[in-house]
mmCIF file of C-alpha atoms in Angstrom:
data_model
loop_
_atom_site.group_PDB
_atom_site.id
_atom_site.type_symbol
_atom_site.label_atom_id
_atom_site.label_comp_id
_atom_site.label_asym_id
_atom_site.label_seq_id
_atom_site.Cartn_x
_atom_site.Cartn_y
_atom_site.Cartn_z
ATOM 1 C CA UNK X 1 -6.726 43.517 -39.694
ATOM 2 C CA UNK X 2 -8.032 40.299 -40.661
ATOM 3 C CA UNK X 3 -9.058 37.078 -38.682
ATOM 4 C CA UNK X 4 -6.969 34.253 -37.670
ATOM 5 C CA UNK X 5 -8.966 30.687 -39.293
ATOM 6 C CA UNK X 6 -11.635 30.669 -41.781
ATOM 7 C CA UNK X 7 -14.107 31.217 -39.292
ATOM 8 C CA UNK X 8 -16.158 34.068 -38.905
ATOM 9 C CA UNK X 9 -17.603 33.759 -35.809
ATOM 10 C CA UNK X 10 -16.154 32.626 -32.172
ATOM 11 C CA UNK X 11 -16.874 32.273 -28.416
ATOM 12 C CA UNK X 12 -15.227 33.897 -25.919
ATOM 13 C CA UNK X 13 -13.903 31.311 -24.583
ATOM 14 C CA UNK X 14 -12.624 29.840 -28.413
ATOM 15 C CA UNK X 15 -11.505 33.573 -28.548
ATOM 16 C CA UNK X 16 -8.967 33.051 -25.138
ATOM 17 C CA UNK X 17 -8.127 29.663 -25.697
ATOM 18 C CA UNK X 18 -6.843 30.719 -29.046
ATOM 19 C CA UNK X 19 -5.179 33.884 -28.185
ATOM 20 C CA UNK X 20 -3.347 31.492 -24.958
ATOM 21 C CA UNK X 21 -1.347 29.762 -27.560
ATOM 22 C CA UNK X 22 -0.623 32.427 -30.095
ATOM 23 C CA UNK X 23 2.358 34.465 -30.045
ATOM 24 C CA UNK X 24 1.216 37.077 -31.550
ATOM 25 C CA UNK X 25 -1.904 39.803 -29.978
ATOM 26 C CA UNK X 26 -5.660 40.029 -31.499
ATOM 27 C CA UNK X 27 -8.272 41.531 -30.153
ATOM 28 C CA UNK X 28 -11.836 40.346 -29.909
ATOM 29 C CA UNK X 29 -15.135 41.882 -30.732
ATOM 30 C CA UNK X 30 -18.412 40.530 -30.576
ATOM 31 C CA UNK X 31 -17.528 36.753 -31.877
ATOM 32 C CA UNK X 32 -14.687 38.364 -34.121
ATOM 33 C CA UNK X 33 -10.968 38.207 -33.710
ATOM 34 C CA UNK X 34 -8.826 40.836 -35.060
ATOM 35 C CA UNK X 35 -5.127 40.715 -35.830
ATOM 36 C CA UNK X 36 -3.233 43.646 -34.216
ATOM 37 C CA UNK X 37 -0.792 45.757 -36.424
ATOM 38 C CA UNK X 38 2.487 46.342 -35.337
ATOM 39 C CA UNK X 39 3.510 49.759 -33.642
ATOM 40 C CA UNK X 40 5.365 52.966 -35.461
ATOM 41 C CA UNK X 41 8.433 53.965 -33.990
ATOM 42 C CA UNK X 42 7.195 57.104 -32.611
ATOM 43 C CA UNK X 43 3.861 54.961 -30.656
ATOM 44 C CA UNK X 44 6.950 52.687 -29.023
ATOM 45 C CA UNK X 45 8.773 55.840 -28.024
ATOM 46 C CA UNK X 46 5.787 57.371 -26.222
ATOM 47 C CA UNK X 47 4.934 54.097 -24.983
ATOM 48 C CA UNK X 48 8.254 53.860 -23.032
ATOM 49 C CA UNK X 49 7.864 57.115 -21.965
ATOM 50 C CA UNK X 50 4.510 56.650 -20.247
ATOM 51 C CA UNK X 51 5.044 53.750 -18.432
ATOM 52 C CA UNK X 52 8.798 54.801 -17.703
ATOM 53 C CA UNK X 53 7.482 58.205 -15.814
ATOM 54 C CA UNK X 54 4.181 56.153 -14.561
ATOM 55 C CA UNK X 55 6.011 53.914 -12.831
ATOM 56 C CA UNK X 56 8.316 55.785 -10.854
ATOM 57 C CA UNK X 57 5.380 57.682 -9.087
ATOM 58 C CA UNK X 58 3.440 55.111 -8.446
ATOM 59 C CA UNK X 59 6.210 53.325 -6.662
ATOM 60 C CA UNK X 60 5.039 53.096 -2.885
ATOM 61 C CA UNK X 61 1.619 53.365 -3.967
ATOM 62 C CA UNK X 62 -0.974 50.728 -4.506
ATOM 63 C CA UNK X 63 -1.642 50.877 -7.994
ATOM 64 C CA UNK X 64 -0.087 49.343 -10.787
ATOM 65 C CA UNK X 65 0.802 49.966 -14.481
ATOM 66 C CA UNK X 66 0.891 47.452 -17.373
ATOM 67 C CA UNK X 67 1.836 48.524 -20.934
ATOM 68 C CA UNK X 68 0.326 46.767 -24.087
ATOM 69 C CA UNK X 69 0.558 42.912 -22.941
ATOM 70 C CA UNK X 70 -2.525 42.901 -20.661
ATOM 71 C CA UNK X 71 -6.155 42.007 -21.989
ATOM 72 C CA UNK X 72 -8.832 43.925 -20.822
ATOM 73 C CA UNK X 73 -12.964 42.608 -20.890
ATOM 74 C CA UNK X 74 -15.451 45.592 -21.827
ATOM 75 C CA UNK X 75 -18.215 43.483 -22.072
ATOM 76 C CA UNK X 76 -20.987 41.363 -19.954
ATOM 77 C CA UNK X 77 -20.024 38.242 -18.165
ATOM 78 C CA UNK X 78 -20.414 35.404 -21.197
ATOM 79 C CA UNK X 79 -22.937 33.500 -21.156
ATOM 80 C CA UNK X 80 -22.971 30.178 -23.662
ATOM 81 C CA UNK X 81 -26.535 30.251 -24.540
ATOM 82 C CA UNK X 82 -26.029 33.943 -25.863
ATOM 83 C CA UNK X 83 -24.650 35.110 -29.080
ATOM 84 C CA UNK X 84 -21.040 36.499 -29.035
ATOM 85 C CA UNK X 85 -21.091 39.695 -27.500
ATOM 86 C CA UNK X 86 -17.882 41.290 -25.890
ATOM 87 C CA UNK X 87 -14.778 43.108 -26.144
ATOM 88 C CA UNK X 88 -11.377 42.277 -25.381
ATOM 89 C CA UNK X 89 -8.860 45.080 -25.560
ATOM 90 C CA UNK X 90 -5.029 45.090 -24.956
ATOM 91 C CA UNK X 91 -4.451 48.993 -24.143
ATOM 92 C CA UNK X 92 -1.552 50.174 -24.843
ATOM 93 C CA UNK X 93 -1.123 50.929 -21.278
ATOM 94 C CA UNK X 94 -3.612 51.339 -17.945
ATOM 95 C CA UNK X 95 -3.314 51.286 -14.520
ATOM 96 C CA UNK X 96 -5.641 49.467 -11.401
ATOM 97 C CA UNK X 97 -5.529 50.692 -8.181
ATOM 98 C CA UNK X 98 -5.777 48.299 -5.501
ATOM 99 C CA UNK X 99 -6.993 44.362 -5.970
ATOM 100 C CA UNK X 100 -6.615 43.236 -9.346
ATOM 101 C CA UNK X 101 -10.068 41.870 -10.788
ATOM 102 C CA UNK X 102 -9.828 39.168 -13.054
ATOM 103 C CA UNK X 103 -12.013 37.194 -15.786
ATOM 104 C CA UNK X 104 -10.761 33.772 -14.565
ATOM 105 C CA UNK X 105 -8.748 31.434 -13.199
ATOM 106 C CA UNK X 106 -5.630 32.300 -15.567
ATOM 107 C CA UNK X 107 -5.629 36.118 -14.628
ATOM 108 C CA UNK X 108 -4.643 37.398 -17.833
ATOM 109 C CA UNK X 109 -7.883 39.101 -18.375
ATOM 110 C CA UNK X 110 -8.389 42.004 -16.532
ATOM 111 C CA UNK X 111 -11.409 43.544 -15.424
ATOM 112 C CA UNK X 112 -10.891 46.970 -13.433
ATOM 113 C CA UNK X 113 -8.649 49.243 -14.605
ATOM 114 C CA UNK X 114 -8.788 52.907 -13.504
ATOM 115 C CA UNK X 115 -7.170 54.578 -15.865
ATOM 116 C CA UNK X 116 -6.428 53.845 -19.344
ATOM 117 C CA UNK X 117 -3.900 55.578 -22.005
ATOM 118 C CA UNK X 118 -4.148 54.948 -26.021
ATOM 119 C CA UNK X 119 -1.298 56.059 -28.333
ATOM 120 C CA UNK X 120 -3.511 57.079 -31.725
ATOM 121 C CA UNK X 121 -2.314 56.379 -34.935
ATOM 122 C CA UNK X 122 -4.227 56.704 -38.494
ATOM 123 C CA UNK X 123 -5.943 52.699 -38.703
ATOM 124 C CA UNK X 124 -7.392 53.112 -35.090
ATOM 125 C CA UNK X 125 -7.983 56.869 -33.924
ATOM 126 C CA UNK X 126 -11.520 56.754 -34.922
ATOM 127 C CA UNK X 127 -12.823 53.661 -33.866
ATOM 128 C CA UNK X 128 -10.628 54.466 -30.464
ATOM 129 C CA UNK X 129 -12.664 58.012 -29.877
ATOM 130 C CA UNK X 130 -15.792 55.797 -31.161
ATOM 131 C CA UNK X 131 -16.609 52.475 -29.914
ATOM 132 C CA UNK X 132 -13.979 51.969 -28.391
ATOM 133 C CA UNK X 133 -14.655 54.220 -25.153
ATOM 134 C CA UNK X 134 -18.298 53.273 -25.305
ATOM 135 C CA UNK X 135 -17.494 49.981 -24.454
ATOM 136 C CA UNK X 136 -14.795 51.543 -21.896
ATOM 137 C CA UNK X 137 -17.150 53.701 -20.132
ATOM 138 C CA UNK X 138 -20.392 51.195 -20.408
ATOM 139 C CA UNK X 139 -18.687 47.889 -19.209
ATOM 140 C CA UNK X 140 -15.987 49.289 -16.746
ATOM 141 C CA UNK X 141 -17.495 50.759 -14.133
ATOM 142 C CA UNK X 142 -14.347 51.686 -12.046
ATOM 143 C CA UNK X 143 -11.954 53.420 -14.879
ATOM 144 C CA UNK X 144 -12.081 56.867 -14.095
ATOM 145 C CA UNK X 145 -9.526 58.783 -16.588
ATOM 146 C CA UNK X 146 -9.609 57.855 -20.380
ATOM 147 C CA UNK X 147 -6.258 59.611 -22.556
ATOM 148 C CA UNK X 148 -5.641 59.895 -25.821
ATOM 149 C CA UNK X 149 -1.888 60.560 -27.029
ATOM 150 C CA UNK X 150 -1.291 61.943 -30.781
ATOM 151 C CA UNK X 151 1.841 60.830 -32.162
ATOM 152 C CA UNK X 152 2.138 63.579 -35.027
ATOM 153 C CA UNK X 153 1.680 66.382 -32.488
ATOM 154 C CA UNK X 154 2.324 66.721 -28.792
ATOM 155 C CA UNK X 155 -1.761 66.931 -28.311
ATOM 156 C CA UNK X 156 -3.216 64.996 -25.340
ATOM 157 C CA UNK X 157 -6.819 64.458 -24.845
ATOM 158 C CA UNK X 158 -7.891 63.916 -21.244
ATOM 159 C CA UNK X 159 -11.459 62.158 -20.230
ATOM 160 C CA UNK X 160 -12.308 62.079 -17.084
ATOM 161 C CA UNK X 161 -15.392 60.136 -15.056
ATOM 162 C CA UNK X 162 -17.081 62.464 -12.908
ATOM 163 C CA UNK X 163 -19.334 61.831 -9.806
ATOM 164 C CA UNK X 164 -22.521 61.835 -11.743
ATOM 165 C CA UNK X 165 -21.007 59.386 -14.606
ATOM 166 C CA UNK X 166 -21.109 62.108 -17.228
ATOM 167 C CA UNK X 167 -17.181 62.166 -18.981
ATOM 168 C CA UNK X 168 -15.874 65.660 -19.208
ATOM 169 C CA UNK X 169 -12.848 66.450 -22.221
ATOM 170 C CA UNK X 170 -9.739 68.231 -21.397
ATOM 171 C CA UNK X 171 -7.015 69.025 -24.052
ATOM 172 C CA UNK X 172 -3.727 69.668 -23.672
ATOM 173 C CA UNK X 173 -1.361 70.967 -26.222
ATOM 174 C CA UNK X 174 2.053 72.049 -26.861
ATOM 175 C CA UNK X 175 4.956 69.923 -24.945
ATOM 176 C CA UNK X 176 5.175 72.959 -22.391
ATOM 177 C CA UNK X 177 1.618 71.813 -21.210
ATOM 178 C CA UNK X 178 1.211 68.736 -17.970
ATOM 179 C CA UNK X 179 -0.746 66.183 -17.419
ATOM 180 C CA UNK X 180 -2.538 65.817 -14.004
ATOM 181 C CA UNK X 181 -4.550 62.469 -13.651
ATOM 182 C CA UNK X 182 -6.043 63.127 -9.856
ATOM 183 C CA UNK X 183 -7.125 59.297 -9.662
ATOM 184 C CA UNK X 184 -3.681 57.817 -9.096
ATOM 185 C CA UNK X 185 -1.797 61.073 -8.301
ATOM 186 C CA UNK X 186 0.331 61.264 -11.035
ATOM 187 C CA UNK X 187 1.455 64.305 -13.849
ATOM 188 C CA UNK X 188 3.042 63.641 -16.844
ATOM 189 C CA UNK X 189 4.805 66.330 -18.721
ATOM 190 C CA UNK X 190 4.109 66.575 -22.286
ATOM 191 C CA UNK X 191 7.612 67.177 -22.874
ATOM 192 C CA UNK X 192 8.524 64.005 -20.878
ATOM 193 C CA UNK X 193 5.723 62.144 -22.899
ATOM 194 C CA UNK X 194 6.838 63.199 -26.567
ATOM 195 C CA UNK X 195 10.872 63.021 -25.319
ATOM 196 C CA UNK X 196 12.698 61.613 -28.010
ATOM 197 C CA UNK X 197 9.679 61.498 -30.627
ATOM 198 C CA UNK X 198 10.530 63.330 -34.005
ATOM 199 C CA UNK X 199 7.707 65.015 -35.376
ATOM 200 C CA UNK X 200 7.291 65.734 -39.083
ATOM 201 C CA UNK X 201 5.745 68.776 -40.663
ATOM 202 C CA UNK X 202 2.117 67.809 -41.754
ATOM 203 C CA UNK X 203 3.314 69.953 -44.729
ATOM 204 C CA UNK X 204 6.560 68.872 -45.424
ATOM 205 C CA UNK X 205 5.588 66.948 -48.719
ATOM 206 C CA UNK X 206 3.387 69.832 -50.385
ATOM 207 C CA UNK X 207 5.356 72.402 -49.301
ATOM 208 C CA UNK X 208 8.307 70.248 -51.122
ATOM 209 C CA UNK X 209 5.897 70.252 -54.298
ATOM 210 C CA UNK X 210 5.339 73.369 -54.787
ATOM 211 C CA UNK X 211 7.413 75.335 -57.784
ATOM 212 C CA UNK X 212 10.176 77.738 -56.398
#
């Protein structure tokens, strides 16, 4: 990833005026702007999937699901006598239940999304466990379900928000395994999930090494 201009440091409002006129995505974090990497093959497929299956059980209900082109703000409101501090985030796909929240007046930033799905790959799976759902669960208060897909394996990592604020892991694994997110009423079969994804054996290339 690497930064758009010279510049090292920019507002947040530098940050979305800039990222208005681009065609391409970065993401922003604290007074830094980040290129964003194109996806694999396999993250588009599972991509698809999600929002494909999302989106025909939500019909008829009142949420919504957006996949990959909508900012998110995990931040505080900014303020112009502070130093840049913020997050903006385009998850790969979320959902909001109910009235859409929205930064300002161009509603293109939004600011309450319940749940929110992340396709891992290699350059972003830590800082996605990391720092990226601190500033999920610190700065939005109504997401309730945070998921983690793994391309190279039909693995699924479930947080959910409970009642007292405290996040609780569940892990699903194997593509006979389902999905239940209780906030928007909605399961997801792993099999549906990973359908059409071709996985490749972690060992493929030693075992391919090795002398006969």
């Amino acid at each position: 990833m690497a930064t758009p201009q010279s510049r090292i440091y920019f507002t947040e409002e530098e940050y979305l005026a800039i990222e208005r006129a681009s065609e391409e995505r970065h993401e922003y974090i604290d007074g830094r702007i980040f290129a964003m990497a194109g996806e694999s093959d396999q993250h588009g497929e599972i991509c698809v999937n999600l929002i494909g299956h999302l989106f025909a059980q939500l019909s008829g209900k009142p949420c919504r699901a957006r996949a990959q082109h909508t900012k998110v703000r995990s931040g505080p409101e900014p303020k112009p006598s502070q130093s840049p501090e913020g997050f903006y985030s385009y998850p790969d796909v979320l959902v909001v239940r109910g009235e859409r929240k929205f930064h300002d007046k161009y509603r293109d930033v939004l600011l309450n999304p319940y749940v929110i799905i992340e396709v891992l790959s290699k350059s972003t799976e830590a800082f996605d466990h990391g720092e990226k759902f601190r500033r999920y669960r610190t700065w939005l208060p109504n997401l309730t379900d945070y998921i983690l897909v793994l391309q190279d394996n039909p693995v699924i990592e479930h947080y959910r928000r409970q009642s007292n604020g405290e996040w609780v892991l569940a892990t699903l694994d194997g593509l006979d395994a389902a999905l239940r997110i209780e906030s928007i009423g909605c399961s997801l079969k792993l099999s549906d999930v990973y359908d059409g994804v071709q996985f490749h054996p972690q060992n493929a290339s030693i075992e391919n090494d090795l002398p006969a």
